[in-house]
Every structure is written in structure tokens, then in C-alpha cells.
Amino acid sequence: MRKLLALAGGVMSHHDGILTINLHAIARNWLALNRKVGDAQCAAVVKANAYGLGMVPVARCLAQVGCTTFFVATVDEAIELREGLGEAPDIVVLGGVRPGREPALVANGIWPSLFSVEAIARWQRATTAADRSAPCVVKVNTGMTRLGLELSELATYVASPLAQQLDVRHFMSHLACADEPAHPLNHEQLAQYQTGAALAAAVWPQALLSFANSSGIFLGPQWHQQLVRPGAALYGVNPTPGQPNPMEPVVSLRLPVIQYRRLTSPAAVGYSATATCQPGQRLAVVLGGYADGLQRQLSSRGEGVFAGCRVPLVGRVSMDATIFDVSEVPEQELPPIGEAYIEVLNRELTVNLVASHMNTIGYEVLTSLGSRYQREYVELGGLPS
Ligand SMILES: *Cc1c(COP(=O)(O)O)cnc(C)c1O
């Protein structure tokens, strides 16, 4: 459900968790990256529902501030995005085109990433009959060994007459270790990419050279090439782990308290009785658990913010409920049920911090966010400064 956030006044009465997505912050993050890459173009990766934050609202907001190229993972995502954005923006499917889906791409003006000789040949066969042009993106493997033609395959292909007929708009590769600037693979991949780019430029001079994801942008200008493809950084994930986060936080998540409890005798807390609490401790149970993306790894590790205090998560996270020790909050300051929310993601409890509590990365925190939250978008009014 989309709802405009009431920014001032008025007590909101909600019953479920509230996920707030700040589109202003996403726009400012994109503008900051766009400035950082200078003459290169800045695209936006909005796959997986914009990392769980809402593909169409996020992409519309970015289109409003000047983004003209969007990357998704699947054909279905691309079609939904085309419907949401209209004709103008360029849309690329990173997951390529599986046999039979070629006409859907051509009909919607969507470009597949072609990462094998087989996929290129199939795209050419399927689209020669089409009366619309069939632009595409060619992707090479430069050392990640996931998707992409080998450079030897590229060299053979570009020497064939068929290559002249392929309408290539981007020449792409992807970095495996961009979040570790000292990793030697970053330079090795760059060298491989330059070799591939020289082959590509000779036959497809119009193709934009595209290499860097979010962290790749921070490796330095050599990695920028002509088109960068940030995803995570737009959504506030730190692209420079171990250093201060240059991006603005984007999400906050509050879960409603559905029960308070003051212990009068020692008690085991939660499934498997992994925690014990003592008389005098106060607990608050919130509606929200691992089915909502509070992964079970947070058990006895997570934290919340409640009435201005950091409050520890106690015991196991269950599917729909999570327990916090709110003893720190003076009893007379406990908000009544119905107005009480514990924040589990905010400026202080950042996506990266929560990821460390979950033994994972910010990407997975965002894409795990459940579908049961009421989603509130801080909408883009005028252009952000
Ligand atoms: C997901 C993805 C990106 C975006 O990566 P981030 O690290 O989120 O910026 C860029 N390029 C490719 C090929 C991807 O799969």
C-alpha cells in the first residue's frame, strides 16, 4: 500500500509495521553519484523491486531527477517498469532473455544483456524478422566467472560479419571485489575489460562502456568508463565498507508494540528458552519477525530504538513476533499500546549495522524486507537541492 507520509502533526494510528522509504534521499544519492562520475552517465539498478523498496516509485523518482537508464534482472520486471515509466527510458535486463521471450522484449523496447555466444545468435535469429530495431547489451566475463562471453569468444564473434548487424548499446562487465579496493582482481578485471572494450569499440563504436557497480564507482575514475550502474548505494548501503558511509540513509522501519510485560520472577524468554530474564525487567513484544525480514540471526543480537533508548533484542526472533528488553525506558515513559513503536532500522540502526548483526550484507537486509509492512514513501516534491 502506498501512502503519503504525514510529515507534521496528527497522531497516526497504525496496527502493523511501517516501512518508510525516503525518495528524496534516494534522489540525492543518485545525484551525488552522478556528480561523482563527472562526464560518465549514471544509470540506476532497480532489480528485485529496487532492492525491496519498490521498483516503480523508486524509478519514477530517479527519472524525475534525470536518470534515463535502468537495469532490472528479469523480463517481467522490465515489462512492469516499462509500464510504470513510459517509452522514454532505456531498460536493460541483466538476466538476459530466455528462449521464447525475445518478442516481448522487442515489443516493449527492452534491451537484453547478452552474455553468451548462444544468446547472441538466438537474439539475432529471433529479431531479424522484427520490424522494430532490436538493441541489446553485450556482457563479457573479466574475472568474476558468472555471466559473460570470454574475451576469446568476443574476439571470434567481432571478426564475423554478423557482428556488424548487432545493435549494441552497452558493452558491459561486472566487478567481483569492488567493495575491497585493495583486492588485486580489481586491476586485473580492469585490464581485461580494456582489452575487450578495444575489440568492441572497433565494431560497435556507439556502444557505451559500462563497468562499475556502486562500489566500483569508489575505486576511482578509471573504473567509471562511460556508464555506471549503481544499485545498493542508491538505497543507502555503504559502498565503501570499513569507511564512513558516503550515502544518505533511505529506510526506516518501526514495529508496533503489542504487549508489555514486567517480570515478577525469573523467566525463560522465547522459543527454546535461550534467554532468561530477572524480576523487575520489562519486556516489549513487537509484531514482526523473521517472516518480515528480521532474520533469525538477530536472536539475542539485534537492537531497537525505543523512546530514545537503545534496547536489546532478547531471545529468539519468531516468525511474527520479536521481544525487546525495554527496562532502560522509565515505566512512566512507556507509550500506550497503539502508539508504541520500536524502530529496528533508522539513521542510527543503519542497514549496514543490522546486516552485521545478521551476519550478512546490507543488500540482503533490504531484499528480505517483508511484504506485510505498510509502506510509506516520502515523496519527491520539487527537485532536491
Ligand atoms: C546488481 C548489479 C549491479 C548493481 O550492483 P550494486 O553493487 O548494488 O551497485 C550492477 N551491475 C550488475 C551486472 C548487477 O548484477
Short mmCIF file of C-alpha atoms and ligand atoms in Angstrom, two decimals:
data_model
loop_
_atom_site.label_atom_id
_atom_site.label_comp_id
_atom_site.label_asym_id
_atom_site.label_seq_id
_atom_site.Cartn_x
_atom_site.Cartn_y
_atom_site.Cartn_z
CA MET A 1 0.00 0.00 0.00
CA ARG A 2 1.38 3.42 -0.91
CA LYS A 3 0.55 6.27 1.32
CA LEU A 4 1.87 9.78 1.65
CA LEU A 5 3.72 10.23 4.90
CA ALA A 6 2.06 12.75 7.16
CA LEU A 7 5.17 14.78 7.91
CA ALA A 8 3.75 17.02 10.60
CA GLY A 9 1.09 16.82 13.27
CA GLY A 10 -1.66 14.28 13.65
CA VAL A 11 -1.30 11.06 15.57
CA MET A 12 -1.18 8.19 13.13
CA SER A 13 -2.94 5.10 14.25
CA HIS A 14 -1.44 2.08 12.53
CA HIS A 15 -1.59 -1.50 13.52
CA ASP A 16 1.25 -3.06 11.59
CA GLY A 17 4.88 -2.36 10.91
CA ILE A 18 5.65 0.81 9.00
CA LEU A 19 8.44 0.88 6.43
CA THR A 20 9.32 4.41 5.41
CA ILE A 21 11.20 4.89 2.16
CA ASN A 22 12.68 8.30 1.62
CA LEU A 23 12.58 9.01 -2.11
CA HIS A 24 14.29 12.37 -1.51
CA ALA A 25 17.26 10.53 -0.06
CA ILE A 26 17.34 8.08 -2.99
CA ALA A 27 17.27 11.02 -5.41
CA ARG A 28 20.05 12.82 -3.52
CA ASN A 29 22.12 9.64 -3.51
CA TRP A 30 21.73 9.33 -7.28
CA LEU A 31 22.58 13.00 -7.82
CA ALA A 32 25.68 12.63 -5.65
CA LEU A 33 26.89 9.60 -7.64
CA ASN A 34 26.06 11.33 -10.90
CA ARG A 35 28.23 14.27 -9.82
CA LYS A 36 30.99 11.97 -8.69
CA VAL A 37 31.31 10.25 -12.06
CA GLY A 38 31.70 13.53 -13.94
CA ASP A 39 31.22 13.06 -17.66
CA ALA A 40 30.17 9.43 -17.35
CA GLN A 41 26.46 8.70 -17.25
CA CYS A 42 24.82 7.35 -14.13
CA ALA A 43 22.17 4.65 -14.52
CA ALA A 44 20.15 3.03 -11.72
CA VAL A 45 19.81 -0.65 -10.89
CA VAL A 46 16.25 -1.30 -9.72
CA LYS A 47 16.18 -5.10 -9.89
CA ALA A 48 14.44 -7.16 -7.19
CA ASN A 49 11.80 -4.48 -6.69
CA ALA A 50 14.52 -1.83 -6.26
CA TYR A 51 16.21 -3.98 -3.60
CA GLY A 52 12.87 -4.40 -1.87
CA LEU A 53 11.97 -0.71 -1.76
CA GLY A 54 9.50 -0.52 -4.67
CA MET A 55 10.69 -0.57 -8.28
CA VAL A 56 8.19 1.78 -9.90
CA PRO A 57 8.11 4.54 -7.25
CA VAL A 58 11.91 4.48 -7.00
CA ALA A 59 12.44 4.52 -10.77
CA ARG A 60 9.89 7.31 -11.27
CA CYS A 61 11.63 9.40 -8.68
CA LEU A 62 15.01 8.84 -10.33
CA ALA A 63 13.61 9.58 -13.79
CA GLN A 64 12.36 12.87 -12.35
CA VAL A 65 15.88 13.91 -11.33
CA GLY A 66 17.42 12.92 -14.66
CA CYS A 67 18.15 9.20 -14.72
CA THR A 68 17.48 7.77 -18.18
CA THR A 69 18.83 4.21 -17.94
CA PHE A 70 17.51 1.47 -15.68
CA PHE A 71 18.71 -2.09 -15.08
CA VAL A 72 16.46 -4.92 -13.89
CA ALA A 73 17.07 -8.65 -13.51
CA THR A 74 14.14 -10.26 -15.31
CA VAL A 75 11.94 -9.73 -18.33
CA ASP A 76 8.86 -9.48 -16.12
CA GLU A 77 10.48 -6.73 -14.07
CA ALA A 78 11.38 -4.93 -17.28
CA ILE A 79 7.83 -5.06 -18.63
CA GLU A 80 6.41 -3.77 -15.34
CA LEU A 81 8.98 -0.99 -15.36
CA ARG A 82 8.20 -0.04 -18.96
CA GLU A 83 4.53 0.27 -17.99
CA GLY A 84 5.46 2.38 -14.98
CA LEU A 85 7.91 4.70 -16.76
CA GLY A 86 6.56 5.01 -20.27
CA GLU A 87 8.51 4.89 -23.53
CA ALA A 88 11.47 7.14 -22.93
CA PRO A 89 13.97 5.48 -20.57
CA ASP A 90 16.39 2.76 -21.62
CA ILE A 91 15.68 -0.51 -19.79
CA VAL A 92 18.17 -3.37 -19.68
CA VAL A 93 17.52 -6.92 -18.43
CA LEU A 94 20.65 -8.14 -16.64
CA GLY A 95 19.38 -11.71 -16.58
CA GLY A 96 19.18 -11.71 -20.36
CA VAL A 97 16.48 -13.26 -22.47
CA ARG A 98 15.45 -16.87 -22.21
CA PRO A 99 14.25 -18.72 -25.33
CA GLY A 100 10.78 -17.56 -26.32
CA ARG A 101 10.81 -14.19 -24.56
CA GLU A 102 12.53 -12.29 -27.38
CA PRO A 103 9.28 -10.91 -28.91
CA ALA A 104 8.19 -9.49 -25.53
CA LEU A 105 11.44 -7.54 -25.33
CA VAL A 106 11.28 -6.24 -28.88
CA ALA A 107 7.61 -5.22 -28.46
CA ASN A 108 8.44 -3.24 -25.31
CA GLY A 109 11.70 -1.72 -26.50
CA ILE A 110 13.65 -3.52 -23.78
CA TRP A 111 17.31 -4.45 -24.20
CA PRO A 112 18.62 -7.83 -23.05
CA SER A 113 22.10 -8.30 -21.70
CA LEU A 114 23.58 -10.98 -23.96
CA PHE A 115 26.29 -12.91 -22.20
CA SER A 116 26.92 -15.98 -24.35
CA VAL A 117 27.54 -16.77 -27.99
CA GLU A 118 24.35 -18.83 -27.92
CA ALA A 119 22.28 -15.91 -26.60
CA ILE A 120 23.65 -13.52 -29.21
CA ALA A 121 22.91 -15.96 -32.04
CA ARG A 122 19.42 -16.60 -30.73
CA TRP A 123 18.71 -12.88 -30.35
CA GLN A 124 19.85 -12.24 -33.90
CA ARG A 125 17.71 -15.08 -35.30
CA ALA A 126 14.66 -14.01 -33.32
CA THR A 127 14.92 -10.34 -34.19
CA THR A 128 15.87 -10.25 -37.87
CA ALA A 129 12.18 -10.68 -38.69
CA ALA A 130 11.07 -7.92 -36.31
CA ASP A 131 10.15 -4.63 -37.93
CA ARG A 132 11.48 -2.74 -34.92
CA SER A 133 15.16 -2.37 -34.18
CA ALA A 134 16.47 -4.76 -31.57
CA PRO A 135 19.10 -3.04 -29.44
CA CYS A 136 20.99 -5.13 -26.93
CA VAL A 137 23.83 -5.06 -24.44
CA VAL A 138 26.87 -7.34 -24.69
CA LYS A 139 28.46 -8.56 -21.50
CA VAL A 140 31.89 -10.12 -21.07
CA ASN A 141 33.50 -12.05 -18.26
CA THR A 142 36.60 -10.27 -16.99
CA GLY A 143 37.28 -12.41 -13.94
CA MET A 144 34.11 -12.90 -11.92
CA THR A 145 33.23 -16.08 -13.80
CA ARG A 146 29.49 -15.65 -13.55
CA LEU A 147 27.89 -14.21 -16.68
CA GLY A 148 29.62 -13.03 -19.83
CA LEU A 149 31.39 -14.08 -23.01
CA GLU A 150 35.02 -14.98 -22.64
CA LEU A 151 37.27 -12.45 -24.38
CA SER A 152 38.35 -15.17 -26.82
CA GLU A 153 34.69 -15.71 -27.77
CA LEU A 154 34.25 -11.99 -28.19
CA ALA A 155 37.29 -11.78 -30.45
CA THR A 156 35.94 -14.54 -32.69
CA TYR A 157 32.47 -13.03 -32.80
CA VAL A 158 33.50 -9.46 -33.63
CA ALA A 159 35.51 -10.82 -36.58
CA SER A 160 32.36 -12.39 -38.05
CA PRO A 161 30.11 -10.45 -40.44
CA LEU A 162 27.13 -11.00 -38.12
CA ALA A 163 28.70 -8.67 -35.56
CA GLN A 164 28.11 -5.68 -37.84
CA GLN A 165 24.38 -6.34 -37.70
CA LEU A 166 24.10 -6.46 -33.92
CA ASP A 167 22.77 -3.19 -32.48
CA VAL A 168 24.88 -2.97 -29.31
CA ARG A 169 24.11 -0.10 -26.95
CA HIS A 170 26.30 -1.00 -23.96
CA PHE A 171 29.45 -3.05 -23.64
CA MET A 172 29.46 -4.31 -20.09
CA SER A 173 31.31 -6.32 -17.48
CA HIS A 174 30.92 -6.69 -13.72
CA LEU A 175 33.36 -6.47 -10.81
CA ALA A 176 33.63 -9.25 -8.25
CA CYS A 177 35.55 -7.46 -5.47
CA ALA A 178 34.75 -3.77 -5.87
CA ASP A 179 33.97 -3.47 -2.15
CA GLU A 180 37.59 -4.46 -1.38
CA PRO A 181 39.66 -1.71 -3.01
CA ALA A 182 42.96 -3.45 -2.26
CA HIS A 183 41.91 -6.69 -3.93
CA PRO A 184 44.19 -7.43 -6.92
CA LEU A 185 41.27 -8.68 -9.01
CA ASN A 186 40.02 -5.09 -9.42
CA HIS A 187 43.03 -4.13 -11.54
CA GLU A 188 43.11 -7.48 -13.32
CA GLN A 189 39.46 -7.13 -14.29
CA LEU A 190 40.06 -3.56 -15.45
CA ALA A 191 42.88 -4.71 -17.73
CA GLN A 192 40.70 -7.48 -19.17
CA TYR A 193 37.86 -5.02 -19.63
CA GLN A 194 40.09 -2.56 -21.54
CA THR A 195 41.12 -5.37 -23.88
CA GLY A 196 37.50 -6.31 -24.50
CA ALA A 197 36.46 -2.68 -24.89
CA ALA A 198 39.03 -2.14 -27.63
CA LEU A 199 37.63 -5.11 -29.58
CA ALA A 200 34.07 -3.90 -29.05
CA ALA A 201 34.77 -0.28 -29.98
CA ALA A 202 36.15 -1.31 -33.37
CA VAL A 203 32.84 -2.87 -34.43
CA TRP A 204 30.31 -1.11 -32.16
CA PRO A 205 31.62 2.43 -31.74
CA GLN A 206 28.26 3.65 -30.47
CA ALA A 207 28.17 1.22 -27.51
CA LEU A 208 28.61 2.87 -24.09
CA LEU A 209 31.32 1.27 -21.97
CA SER A 210 29.88 0.17 -18.63
CA PHE A 211 31.80 -1.47 -15.82
CA ALA A 212 31.21 -0.16 -12.29
CA ASN A 213 28.54 -1.00 -9.74
CA SER A 214 28.15 1.10 -6.57
CA SER A 215 31.46 0.15 -5.01
CA GLY A 216 33.20 0.24 -8.40
CA ILE A 217 32.41 3.96 -8.60
CA PHE A 218 34.54 4.46 -5.47
CA LEU A 219 37.53 2.55 -6.86
CA GLY A 220 38.42 5.57 -8.96
CA PRO A 221 37.74 7.28 -12.29
CA GLN A 222 39.40 4.54 -14.36
CA TRP A 223 36.56 2.24 -13.40
CA HIS A 224 33.83 4.73 -14.37
CA GLN A 225 34.15 4.29 -18.13
CA GLN A 226 31.05 5.82 -19.79
CA LEU A 227 28.08 4.46 -17.84
CA VAL A 228 27.99 3.40 -14.18
CA ARG A 229 25.40 1.03 -12.73
CA PRO A 230 24.84 1.70 -9.01
CA GLY A 231 22.16 -0.15 -7.10
CA ALA A 232 22.89 -0.61 -3.39
CA ALA A 233 24.42 2.85 -2.83
CA LEU A 234 21.22 4.50 -4.04
CA TYR A 235 19.39 2.73 -1.24
CA GLY A 236 21.83 3.80 1.47
CA VAL A 237 24.03 0.70 1.65
CA ASN A 238 27.65 1.71 2.28
CA PRO A 239 29.64 1.23 -0.95
CA THR A 240 32.91 1.67 0.97
CA PRO A 241 32.71 -0.90 3.78
CA GLY A 242 35.05 -0.15 6.66
CA GLN A 243 34.97 3.56 5.88
CA PRO A 244 32.29 6.15 6.69
CA ASN A 245 29.19 5.75 4.55
CA PRO A 246 29.12 8.48 1.89
CA MET A 247 25.45 7.79 1.13
CA GLU A 248 22.34 9.04 2.87
CA PRO A 249 20.16 6.54 4.75
CA VAL A 250 16.91 5.78 2.95
CA VAL A 251 14.80 3.39 5.01
CA SER A 252 13.36 3.30 8.46
CA LEU A 253 11.27 0.55 9.95
CA ARG A 254 9.09 0.70 13.05
CA LEU A 255 7.24 -2.22 14.55
CA PRO A 256 4.24 -1.83 16.84
CA VAL A 257 4.43 -2.99 20.44
CA ILE A 258 1.59 -5.43 21.05
CA GLN A 259 2.38 -6.42 24.62
CA TYR A 260 4.36 -5.15 27.61
CA ARG A 261 5.39 -7.42 30.44
CA ARG A 262 7.03 -6.71 33.79
CA LEU A 263 8.66 -9.78 35.26
CA THR A 264 7.94 -10.68 38.86
CA SER A 265 10.02 -13.85 38.93
CA PRO A 266 12.91 -15.23 36.84
CA ALA A 267 11.60 -16.44 33.48
CA ALA A 268 12.77 -18.10 30.29
CA VAL A 269 12.07 -15.93 27.24
CA GLY A 270 11.09 -17.03 23.75
CA TYR A 271 11.44 -20.25 21.78
CA SER A 272 13.94 -22.78 23.10
CA ALA A 273 14.28 -20.71 26.28
CA THR A 274 17.61 -19.33 25.08
CA ALA A 275 17.32 -16.20 27.26
CA THR A 276 16.44 -15.71 30.90
CA CYS A 277 15.13 -12.51 32.45
CA GLN A 278 15.01 -11.41 36.07
CA PRO A 279 12.33 -9.88 38.29
CA GLY A 280 11.93 -6.17 37.60
CA GLN A 281 12.93 -6.40 33.92
CA ARG A 282 10.40 -5.03 31.45
CA LEU A 283 9.86 -6.59 28.05
CA ALA A 284 8.03 -5.34 24.96
CA VAL A 285 6.84 -7.70 22.25
CA VAL A 286 6.55 -6.27 18.74
CA LEU A 287 4.57 -7.51 15.77
CA GLY A 288 7.19 -8.56 13.22
CA GLY A 289 9.62 -11.44 12.94
CA TYR A 290 11.65 -13.46 10.54
CA ALA A 291 8.76 -13.63 8.07
CA ASP A 292 9.19 -9.85 7.84
CA GLY A 293 12.93 -9.90 7.27
CA LEU A 294 14.08 -9.72 10.88
CA GLN A 295 16.22 -12.74 10.24
CA ARG A 296 16.54 -15.31 12.99
CA GLN A 297 20.26 -14.50 13.09
CA LEU A 298 19.22 -11.40 15.05
CA SER A 299 18.22 -13.60 18.00
CA SER A 300 19.84 -12.10 21.14
CA ARG A 301 21.98 -9.89 18.83
CA GLY A 302 19.66 -7.28 17.36
CA GLU A 303 18.75 -3.90 18.78
CA GLY A 304 15.90 -1.46 18.63
CA VAL A 305 15.41 2.20 19.43
CA PHE A 306 12.53 2.90 21.76
CA ALA A 307 11.62 6.20 23.41
CA GLY A 308 15.13 7.44 22.70
CA CYS A 309 16.90 4.39 24.20
CA ARG A 310 18.81 1.58 22.51
CA VAL A 311 17.02 -1.58 23.59
CA PRO A 312 18.42 -5.10 23.10
CA LEU A 313 16.54 -7.89 21.39
CA VAL A 314 16.02 -10.80 23.81
CA GLY A 315 15.89 -14.48 22.91
CA ARG A 316 14.85 -15.98 19.62
CA VAL A 317 13.19 -14.00 16.87
CA SER A 318 9.99 -15.83 15.98
CA MET A 319 8.05 -15.73 12.72
CA ASP A 320 5.76 -12.84 13.59
CA ALA A 321 6.94 -11.57 16.96
CA THR A 322 10.15 -10.27 18.49
CA ILE A 323 10.92 -9.45 22.12
CA PHE A 324 12.93 -6.47 23.35
CA ASP A 325 14.21 -5.67 26.83
CA VAL A 326 12.88 -2.16 27.46
CA SER A 327 13.96 -1.94 31.13
CA GLU A 328 16.01 1.16 30.20
CA VAL A 329 12.87 3.13 29.45
CA PRO A 330 11.32 4.53 32.66
CA GLU A 331 7.93 2.95 33.29
CA GLN A 332 6.05 6.27 33.21
CA GLU A 333 7.53 6.98 29.76
CA LEU A 334 6.29 3.79 28.10
CA PRO A 335 3.88 4.88 25.37
CA PRO A 336 0.49 3.15 25.49
CA ILE A 337 -0.14 0.17 23.20
CA GLY A 338 -1.46 1.65 19.96
CA GLU A 339 1.11 4.44 19.98
CA ALA A 340 4.21 2.44 20.84
CA TYR A 341 6.66 1.54 18.09
CA ILE A 342 10.17 0.15 18.31
CA GLU A 343 12.44 1.24 15.48
CA VAL A 344 14.63 -1.50 14.08
CA LEU A 345 16.08 0.41 11.13
CA ASN A 346 16.79 4.13 11.20
CA ARG A 347 19.66 6.64 10.93
CA GLU A 348 21.30 5.05 13.96
CA LEU A 349 20.43 1.40 13.31
CA THR A 350 21.64 1.53 9.73
CA VAL A 351 21.19 -1.13 7.10
CA ASN A 352 24.90 -1.93 7.42
CA LEU A 353 24.76 -2.23 11.21
CA VAL A 354 21.73 -4.52 11.07
CA ALA A 355 23.47 -6.54 8.35
CA SER A 356 26.44 -7.08 10.68
CA HIS A 357 24.04 -8.31 13.38
CA MET A 358 22.57 -10.72 10.82
CA ASN A 359 25.99 -11.90 9.58
CA THR A 360 25.12 -10.72 6.10
CA ILE A 361 25.36 -7.67 3.83
CA GLY A 362 23.08 -4.66 3.52
CA TYR A 363 21.78 -5.95 0.19
CA GLU A 364 20.20 -8.95 1.91
CA VAL A 365 18.71 -6.85 4.71
CA LEU A 366 16.89 -4.74 2.14
CA THR A 367 15.76 -7.55 -0.14
CA SER A 368 14.49 -9.52 2.89
CA LEU A 369 12.10 -6.76 3.98
CA GLY A 370 8.72 -8.40 4.07
CA SER A 371 5.53 -7.65 2.20
CA ARG A 372 3.41 -7.12 5.32
CA TYR A 373 4.59 -3.63 6.14
CA GLN A 374 2.63 -0.55 5.44
CA ARG A 375 4.96 1.24 3.04
CA GLU A 376 5.13 4.98 3.25
CA TYR A 377 7.03 6.97 0.66
CA VAL A 378 8.44 10.38 1.43
CA GLU A 379 7.54 11.69 -1.99
CA LEU A 380 9.68 13.86 -4.19
CA GLY A 381 8.08 17.27 -4.37
CA GLY A 382 10.24 19.79 -6.19
CA LEU A 383 13.73 18.82 -7.25
CA PRO A 384 16.01 18.17 -4.32
CA SER A 385 18.93 20.54 -3.92
C1 LIG B 1 23.21 -5.89 -9.27
C2 LIG B 1 24.14 -5.41 -10.29
C3 LIG B 1 24.63 -4.10 -10.25
C4 LIG B 1 24.39 -3.18 -9.08
O1 LIG B 1 25.26 -3.55 -8.05
P1 LIG B 1 25.37 -2.75 -6.69
O2 LIG B 1 26.51 -3.37 -6.00
O3 LIG B 1 24.07 -2.94 -5.99
O4 LIG B 1 25.61 -1.32 -7.04
C5 LIG B 1 25.38 -3.65 -11.31
N1 LIG B 1 25.67 -4.47 -12.35
C6 LIG B 1 25.26 -5.75 -12.40
C7 LIG B 1 25.63 -6.59 -13.57
C8 LIG B 1 24.49 -6.27 -11.38
O5 LIG B 1 24.09 -7.55 -11.41
#
